[in-house]
Tab-separated table of C-alpha atoms in Angstrom:
chain	number	residue	atom	x	y	z
L	1	UNK	CA	0.000	0.000	0.000
L	2	UNK	CA	2.740	2.380	0.936
L	3	UNK	CA	4.638	1.596	-2.262
L	4	UNK	CA	1.606	1.959	-4.530
L	5	UNK	CA	0.430	5.231	-2.903
L	6	UNK	CA	3.720	7.051	-3.468
L	7	UNK	CA	3.224	7.715	-7.211
L	8	UNK	CA	-0.265	9.060	-6.471
L	9	UNK	CA	1.162	11.383	-3.808
L	10	UNK	CA	3.842	12.660	-6.215
L	11	UNK	CA	1.221	13.225	-8.908
L	12	UNK	CA	-0.990	15.110	-6.469
L	13	UNK	CA	1.904	17.304	-5.411
L	14	UNK	CA	2.722	18.048	-9.064
L	15	UNK	CA	-0.882	19.101	-9.708
L	16	UNK	CA	-0.834	21.338	-6.634
L	17	UNK	CA	2.404	22.986	-7.717
L	18	UNK	CA	0.955	23.547	-11.205
L	19	UNK	CA	-2.177	25.135	-9.758
L	20	UNK	CA	-0.129	27.445	-7.552
L	21	UNK	CA	2.020	28.492	-10.506
L	22	UNK	CA	-1.067	29.103	-12.642
L	23	UNK	CA	-2.687	31.203	-9.939
L	24	UNK	CA	0.437	33.277	-9.424
L	25	UNK	CA	0.674	33.781	-13.188
L	26	UNK	CA	-2.716	35.541	-13.092
L	27	UNK	CA	-1.685	37.880	-10.310
L	28	UNK	CA	0.937	40.523	-9.651
L	29	UNK	CA	3.764	38.072	-9.144
L	30	UNK	CA	2.948	35.905	-12.131
L	31	UNK	CA	4.972	34.221	-14.793
L	32	UNK	CA	5.557	35.023	-18.440
L	33	UNK	CA	5.128	38.312	-20.290
L	34	UNK	CA	1.539	38.742	-19.135
L	35	UNK	CA	2.365	38.608	-15.425
L	36	UNK	CA	5.092	39.998	-13.263
L	37	UNK	CA	7.844	37.623	-14.431
L	38	UNK	CA	9.526	38.646	-17.697
L	39	UNK	CA	11.596	35.463	-17.983
L	40	UNK	CA	10.026	34.552	-21.331
L	41	UNK	CA	10.126	38.069	-22.747
L	42	UNK	CA	10.592	38.728	-25.605
L	43	UNK	CA	8.924	35.892	-27.476
L	44	UNK	CA	8.323	37.923	-30.654
L	45	UNK	CA	9.691	41.023	-32.386
L	46	UNK	CA	9.508	44.292	-30.462
L	47	UNK	CA	8.399	47.359	-32.424
L	48	UNK	CA	10.044	50.685	-31.634
L	49	UNK	CA	7.715	53.409	-32.903
L	50	UNK	CA	9.365	56.682	-33.974
L	51	UNK	CA	6.981	59.653	-34.339
L	52	UNK	CA	8.996	61.302	-37.089
L	53	UNK	CA	10.422	60.584	-40.522
L	54	UNK	CA	13.201	58.135	-41.287
L	55	UNK	CA	16.583	59.829	-41.326
L	56	UNK	CA	15.584	62.478	-38.802
L	57	UNK	CA	17.344	62.944	-35.459
L	58	UNK	CA	14.908	60.922	-33.347
L	59	UNK	CA	15.037	58.111	-35.882
L	60	UNK	CA	18.844	58.247	-35.834
L	61	UNK	CA	19.011	57.950	-32.041
L	62	UNK	CA	16.489	55.100	-32.078
L	63	UNK	CA	18.451	53.066	-34.597
L	64	UNK	CA	21.659	53.605	-32.642
L	65	UNK	CA	20.280	51.834	-29.586
L	66	UNK	CA	17.939	49.311	-31.243
L	67	UNK	CA	20.505	46.633	-32.075
L	68	UNK	CA	22.412	46.663	-28.765
L	69	UNK	CA	19.112	46.656	-26.874
L	70	UNK	CA	17.869	43.726	-28.954
L	71	UNK	CA	21.083	41.855	-28.227
L	72	UNK	CA	20.714	42.502	-24.498
L	73	UNK	CA	17.096	41.336	-24.587
L	74	UNK	CA	17.829	38.295	-26.733
L	75	UNK	CA	15.271	39.277	-29.357
L	76	UNK	CA	14.746	41.488	-32.386
L	77	UNK	CA	13.681	45.143	-32.541
L	78	UNK	CA	11.959	46.574	-35.612
L	79	UNK	CA	11.859	50.371	-36.047
L	80	UNK	CA	8.616	51.799	-37.421
L	81	UNK	CA	8.214	55.456	-38.438
L	82	UNK	CA	4.726	56.880	-37.858
L	83	UNK	CA	4.660	60.557	-38.831
L	84	UNK	CA	2.142	63.284	-38.205
L	85	UNK	CA	0.993	66.125	-35.947
L	86	UNK	CA	4.270	66.771	-34.165
L	87	UNK	CA	4.589	63.192	-32.958
L	88	UNK	CA	1.084	62.937	-31.498
L	89	UNK	CA	-0.178	60.414	-34.063
L	90	UNK	CA	2.448	57.859	-33.089
L	91	UNK	CA	2.115	58.589	-29.374
L	92	UNK	CA	-1.649	58.124	-29.588
L	93	UNK	CA	-1.222	54.771	-31.307
L	94	UNK	CA	1.228	53.507	-28.710
L	95	UNK	CA	-0.998	54.716	-25.865
L	96	UNK	CA	-3.738	52.444	-27.230
L	97	UNK	CA	-1.458	49.474	-27.920
L	98	UNK	CA	-1.524	46.238	-25.957
L	99	UNK	CA	0.521	46.747	-22.763
L	100	UNK	CA	2.670	43.681	-23.339
L	101	UNK	CA	6.081	45.227	-23.987
L	102	UNK	CA	6.032	44.635	-27.726
L	103	UNK	CA	5.179	48.221	-28.692
L	104	UNK	CA	7.666	50.831	-27.459
L	105	UNK	CA	7.645	54.559	-28.217
L	106	UNK	CA	10.783	56.622	-28.661
L	107	UNK	CA	9.823	60.263	-28.209
L	108	UNK	CA	11.630	63.486	-27.510
L	109	UNK	CA	10.806	66.767	-25.791
L	110	UNK	CA	7.533	66.786	-27.743
L	111	UNK	CA	6.026	64.426	-25.184
L	112	UNK	CA	6.164	67.272	-22.655
L	113	UNK	CA	4.867	69.999	-24.963
L	114	UNK	CA	1.912	68.279	-26.636
L	115	UNK	CA	-0.575	68.749	-23.737
L	116	UNK	CA	-0.064	72.518	-23.868
L	117	UNK	CA	-0.231	72.674	-27.669
L	118	UNK	CA	-3.164	70.407	-28.481
L	119	UNK	CA	-6.681	70.946	-27.135
L	120	UNK	CA	-7.886	67.436	-28.007
L	121	UNK	CA	-4.749	65.401	-27.573
L	122	UNK	CA	-6.390	62.036	-26.901
L	123	UNK	CA	-3.802	60.885	-24.361
L	124	UNK	CA	-2.037	62.129	-21.251
L	125	UNK	CA	1.723	61.505	-20.964
L	126	UNK	CA	1.713	60.719	-17.242
L	127	UNK	CA	-1.476	58.640	-17.249
L	128	UNK	CA	-1.306	56.670	-20.487
L	129	UNK	CA	2.358	55.698	-20.563
L	130	UNK	CA	4.934	54.018	-18.363
L	131	UNK	CA	8.397	55.565	-18.609
L	132	UNK	CA	11.317	53.245	-19.393
L	133	UNK	CA	14.301	55.586	-19.231
L	134	UNK	CA	15.944	58.647	-20.729
L	135	UNK	CA	18.305	58.060	-23.652
L	136	UNK	CA	20.166	61.230	-24.580
L	137	UNK	CA	19.921	64.996	-24.507
L	138	UNK	CA	20.783	66.499	-27.875
L	139	UNK	CA	21.900	70.112	-28.472
L	140	UNK	CA	20.243	72.075	-31.246
L	141	UNK	CA	21.892	74.244	-33.861
L	142	UNK	CA	20.717	77.308	-35.739
L	143	UNK	CA	21.510	76.641	-39.394
L	144	UNK	CA	20.745	78.252	-42.752
L	145	UNK	CA	21.130	77.575	-46.435
L	146	UNK	CA	24.788	77.979	-47.290
L	147	UNK	CA	24.245	81.114	-49.413
L	148	UNK	CA	22.110	82.918	-46.816
L	149	UNK	CA	23.644	86.421	-46.367
L	150	UNK	CA	24.079	86.645	-42.534
L	151	UNK	CA	27.396	85.290	-41.243
L	152	UNK	CA	26.768	85.396	-37.486
L	153	UNK	CA	23.844	85.024	-35.102
L	154	UNK	CA	23.818	88.780	-34.517
L	155	UNK	CA	23.695	89.401	-38.260
L	156	UNK	CA	20.976	86.763	-38.611
L	157	UNK	CA	18.863	88.537	-35.992
L	158	UNK	CA	19.255	91.904	-37.709
L	159	UNK	CA	18.586	90.407	-41.137
L	160	UNK	CA	15.356	88.629	-40.193
L	161	UNK	CA	14.063	91.770	-38.485
L	162	UNK	CA	14.650	93.760	-41.655
L	163	UNK	CA	13.201	91.044	-43.915
L	164	UNK	CA	10.523	89.407	-41.749
L	165	UNK	CA	8.047	89.283	-44.648
L	166	UNK	CA	10.489	87.361	-46.842
L	167	UNK	CA	12.492	85.066	-44.559
L	168	UNK	CA	11.283	81.464	-44.220
L	169	UNK	CA	11.809	79.475	-41.026
L	170	UNK	CA	11.479	75.714	-41.504
L	171	UNK	CA	10.411	73.209	-38.853
L	172	UNK	CA	9.264	69.622	-38.518
L	173	UNK	CA	5.679	70.558	-37.653
L	174	UNK	CA	3.842	72.152	-34.748
L	175	UNK	CA	5.154	70.845	-31.451
L	176	UNK	CA	8.336	69.401	-32.921
L	177	UNK	CA	11.628	70.376	-31.292
L	178	UNK	CA	12.569	72.480	-34.297
L	179	UNK	CA	9.277	74.357	-33.970
L	180	UNK	CA	9.832	75.029	-30.254
L	181	UNK	CA	13.369	76.247	-30.875
L	182	UNK	CA	12.040	78.480	-33.654
L	183	UNK	CA	9.472	79.961	-31.265
L	184	UNK	CA	12.214	80.756	-28.765
L	185	UNK	CA	14.323	82.360	-31.499
L	186	UNK	CA	11.460	84.575	-32.654
L	187	UNK	CA	10.683	85.579	-29.069
L	188	UNK	CA	14.337	86.422	-28.394
L	189	UNK	CA	14.667	88.361	-31.660
L	190	UNK	CA	11.315	90.112	-31.229
L	191	UNK	CA	10.103	89.135	-34.681
L	192	UNK	CA	7.359	87.055	-36.309
L	193	UNK	CA	8.499	85.017	-39.317
L	194	UNK	CA	6.888	82.955	-42.034
L	195	UNK	CA	7.115	79.371	-40.775
L	196	UNK	CA	7.233	76.403	-43.146
L	197	UNK	CA	6.223	73.114	-41.469
L	198	UNK	CA	7.397	69.738	-42.771
L	199	UNK	CA	6.649	66.120	-41.907
L	200	UNK	CA	9.894	65.720	-39.992
L	201	UNK	CA	13.262	67.461	-39.894
L	202	UNK	CA	14.706	65.044	-42.472
L	203	UNK	CA	12.772	66.580	-45.392
L	204	UNK	CA	13.085	70.067	-43.855
L	205	UNK	CA	16.876	69.814	-43.794
L	206	UNK	CA	16.876	68.414	-47.323
L	207	UNK	CA	15.047	71.521	-48.540
L	208	UNK	CA	17.377	73.744	-46.516
L	209	UNK	CA	20.400	72.173	-48.198
L	210	UNK	CA	18.624	72.620	-51.531
L	211	UNK	CA	17.958	76.302	-50.828
L	212	UNK	CA	14.162	76.071	-50.782
L	213	UNK	CA	13.943	77.569	-47.237
L	214	UNK	CA	16.174	80.037	-45.436
L	215	UNK	CA	16.961	78.733	-41.949
L	216	UNK	CA	15.864	76.483	-39.118
L	217	UNK	CA	16.767	74.965	-35.766
L	218	UNK	CA	17.731	71.297	-35.815
L	219	UNK	CA	19.458	68.777	-33.594
L	220	UNK	CA	23.173	68.097	-33.878
L	221	UNK	CA	22.369	64.451	-34.656
L	222	UNK	CA	20.900	65.739	-37.916
L	223	UNK	CA	23.122	68.714	-38.727
L	224	UNK	CA	26.693	67.849	-37.696
L	225	UNK	CA	27.489	66.068	-40.937
L	226	UNK	CA	25.911	68.796	-43.066
L	227	UNK	CA	27.773	71.528	-41.159
L	228	UNK	CA	31.119	69.720	-41.397
L	229	UNK	CA	30.596	69.159	-45.125
L	230	UNK	CA	29.818	72.836	-45.696
L	231	UNK	CA	26.335	72.093	-47.007
L	232	UNK	CA	24.678	74.490	-44.554
L	233	UNK	CA	25.750	77.644	-42.708
L	234	UNK	CA	25.807	77.294	-38.906
L	235	UNK	CA	25.397	80.150	-36.424
L	236	UNK	CA	25.258	78.692	-32.920
L	237	UNK	CA	24.548	75.726	-30.685
L	238	UNK	CA	21.730	76.111	-28.155
L	239	UNK	CA	23.417	74.663	-25.062
L	240	UNK	CA	25.554	76.305	-22.349
L	241	UNK	CA	28.711	74.610	-23.613
L	242	UNK	CA	30.116	74.032	-27.090
L	243	UNK	CA	29.851	70.547	-28.535
L	244	UNK	CA	32.976	68.518	-29.161
L	245	UNK	CA	31.998	67.572	-32.695
L	246	UNK	CA	31.608	71.271	-33.643
L	247	UNK	CA	34.276	73.031	-31.536
L	248	UNK	CA	34.288	76.245	-33.598
L	249	UNK	CA	30.546	76.790	-33.320
L	250	UNK	CA	29.711	79.301	-30.559
L	251	UNK	CA	26.908	78.841	-28.068
L	252	UNK	CA	23.862	81.084	-28.356
L	253	UNK	CA	24.981	82.800	-25.137
L	254	UNK	CA	28.414	83.504	-26.615
L	255	UNK	CA	26.726	84.785	-29.782
L	256	UNK	CA	24.556	87.242	-27.867
L	257	UNK	CA	21.254	85.364	-27.529
L	258	UNK	CA	21.258	83.599	-24.137
L	259	UNK	CA	17.445	83.354	-24.205
L	260	UNK	CA	17.741	80.728	-26.936
L	261	UNK	CA	18.664	77.812	-24.697
L	262	UNK	CA	17.115	74.432	-25.444
L	263	UNK	CA	18.188	70.817	-25.815
L	264	UNK	CA	16.176	67.858	-26.982
L	265	UNK	CA	15.899	64.955	-24.589
L	266	UNK	CA	14.738	61.525	-25.743
L	267	UNK	CA	13.115	58.731	-23.776
L	268	UNK	CA	11.436	55.358	-24.200
L	269	UNK	CA	7.797	54.709	-23.255
L	270	UNK	CA	5.414	51.760	-23.170
L	271	UNK	CA	1.626	51.783	-22.724
L	272	UNK	CA	0.368	52.186	-19.168
L	273	UNK	CA	-0.325	48.823	-17.591
L	274	UNK	CA	2.736	47.128	-19.037
L	275	UNK	CA	4.010	44.709	-16.340
L	276	UNK	CA	6.728	46.267	-14.241
L	277	UNK	CA	9.008	43.272	-14.803
L	278	UNK	CA	8.965	43.980	-18.540
L	279	UNK	CA	9.522	47.708	-17.999
L	280	UNK	CA	12.528	46.878	-15.832
L	281	UNK	CA	13.871	44.450	-18.421
L	282	UNK	CA	13.612	47.100	-21.139
L	283	UNK	CA	15.257	49.641	-18.858
L	284	UNK	CA	18.101	47.249	-18.127
L	285	UNK	CA	18.633	46.653	-21.844
L	286	UNK	CA	18.646	50.416	-22.404
L	287	UNK	CA	21.321	50.880	-19.745
L	288	UNK	CA	23.407	48.170	-21.413
L	289	UNK	CA	23.001	49.775	-24.839
L	290	UNK	CA	23.984	53.225	-23.576
L	291	UNK	CA	27.185	51.767	-22.107
L	292	UNK	CA	28.087	50.186	-25.458
L	293	UNK	CA	31.252	51.869	-26.757
L	294	UNK	CA	29.969	51.826	-30.335
L	295	UNK	CA	26.859	53.765	-29.254
L	296	UNK	CA	28.972	56.224	-27.257
L	297	UNK	CA	31.242	56.795	-30.259
L	298	UNK	CA	28.339	57.200	-32.691
L	299	UNK	CA	26.640	59.740	-30.463
L	300	UNK	CA	29.880	61.666	-29.942
L	301	UNK	CA	30.278	62.090	-33.692
L	302	UNK	CA	26.823	63.675	-33.772
L	303	UNK	CA	27.403	66.063	-30.913
L	304	UNK	CA	25.642	64.220	-28.116
L	305	UNK	CA	26.179	61.515	-25.493
L	306	UNK	CA	24.169	58.889	-23.608
L	307	UNK	CA	22.577	60.001	-20.361
L	308	UNK	CA	24.122	58.862	-17.096
L	309	UNK	CA	23.089	55.370	-16.022
L	310	UNK	CA	20.982	56.814	-13.205
L	311	UNK	CA	18.836	58.693	-15.733
L	312	UNK	CA	18.128	55.642	-17.896
L	313	UNK	CA	15.583	54.455	-15.328
L	314	UNK	CA	11.775	54.651	-15.181
L	315	UNK	CA	11.867	56.763	-12.017
L	316	UNK	CA	14.335	59.381	-13.288
L	317	UNK	CA	12.557	59.552	-16.628
L	318	UNK	CA	9.148	60.152	-15.030
L	319	UNK	CA	10.519	62.869	-12.739
L	320	UNK	CA	12.082	64.639	-15.740
L	321	UNK	CA	8.848	64.369	-17.723
L	322	UNK	CA	6.868	65.897	-14.862
L	323	UNK	CA	9.283	68.837	-14.635
L	324	UNK	CA	9.295	69.415	-18.395
L	325	UNK	CA	5.493	69.358	-18.633
L	326	UNK	CA	5.369	72.235	-16.160
L	327	UNK	CA	8.177	74.182	-17.842
L	328	UNK	CA	6.834	74.003	-21.374
L	329	UNK	CA	3.229	74.672	-20.391
L	330	UNK	CA	4.312	78.178	-19.358
L	331	UNK	CA	6.552	78.769	-22.390
L	332	UNK	CA	3.831	77.737	-24.840
L	333	UNK	CA	1.129	79.665	-22.991
L	334	UNK	CA	3.269	82.810	-23.030
L	335	UNK	CA	3.900	82.346	-26.765
L	336	UNK	CA	0.168	81.966	-27.411
L	337	UNK	CA	0.703	78.981	-29.710
L	338	UNK	CA	-1.945	76.316	-30.270
L	339	UNK	CA	-2.150	73.372	-32.638
L	340	UNK	CA	-5.335	72.160	-34.264
């Protein structure tokens, strides 16, 4: 009897263990991608959604970190560009995506400006997303077509004041970083210019190089190569210190316009409700990618650098987002700018 009952006891114990595991998988401490344990994640391709055109600065940063993050995660990351409305189309799509860790948004400063710009945004950054971590903070440059007459930022300011009805200021659309920088420039110069919006800074810079528009603000990740090649004229960088990749380019403060101070921070987001274990796994992969020497070198060539490891965390990212939402709400309100 004792011998024959042992298999039944072992079987019963196995069933009990299975039931416990199944129950825990349905709760906060569960197993698999749908619970709190991310051991099996990722089991399919992860999509990184970029709210702007291919070849633009946000796209460039995304592709820099995608492969090393995929390697750290043991999966594959596919980059998808979803353009429109200053990044709000893509953000809205990701906010509504399944919170399973397979749809990730890379966004920049525009995440903190959209609520102040758009009356009917359709999502709230702090409520509808979980922050994964900050990626980089990119300086901006003031650049013009290479045959534009002004040769310095002071000359540019004087020229646009005298020709405000003729000068064209390009941007990547309302709410884009280039648009915000352009607003700050106009406020500092005390002038209102004819703005030309594009679907991303990639096509805007292409037209600037081609001479179809006069000048714009754009991130160093997009302009460093064009400046170094002499394809555009550069006036200043919008950060307190000069960038190593463009050592001869003065800061806006050095050039006499300290009010024009802005940099473009980037961060990763997932839909609200994504299991914390998956968020942490993504954040860990981000930290690994940002420590990759190839990524560091690539960013350095484009005038930027990875954030410190302590900023590539969900907590630091959320705190920064909260602060930026407050800051830009005032700037945009004072400028009286609204998007449809």
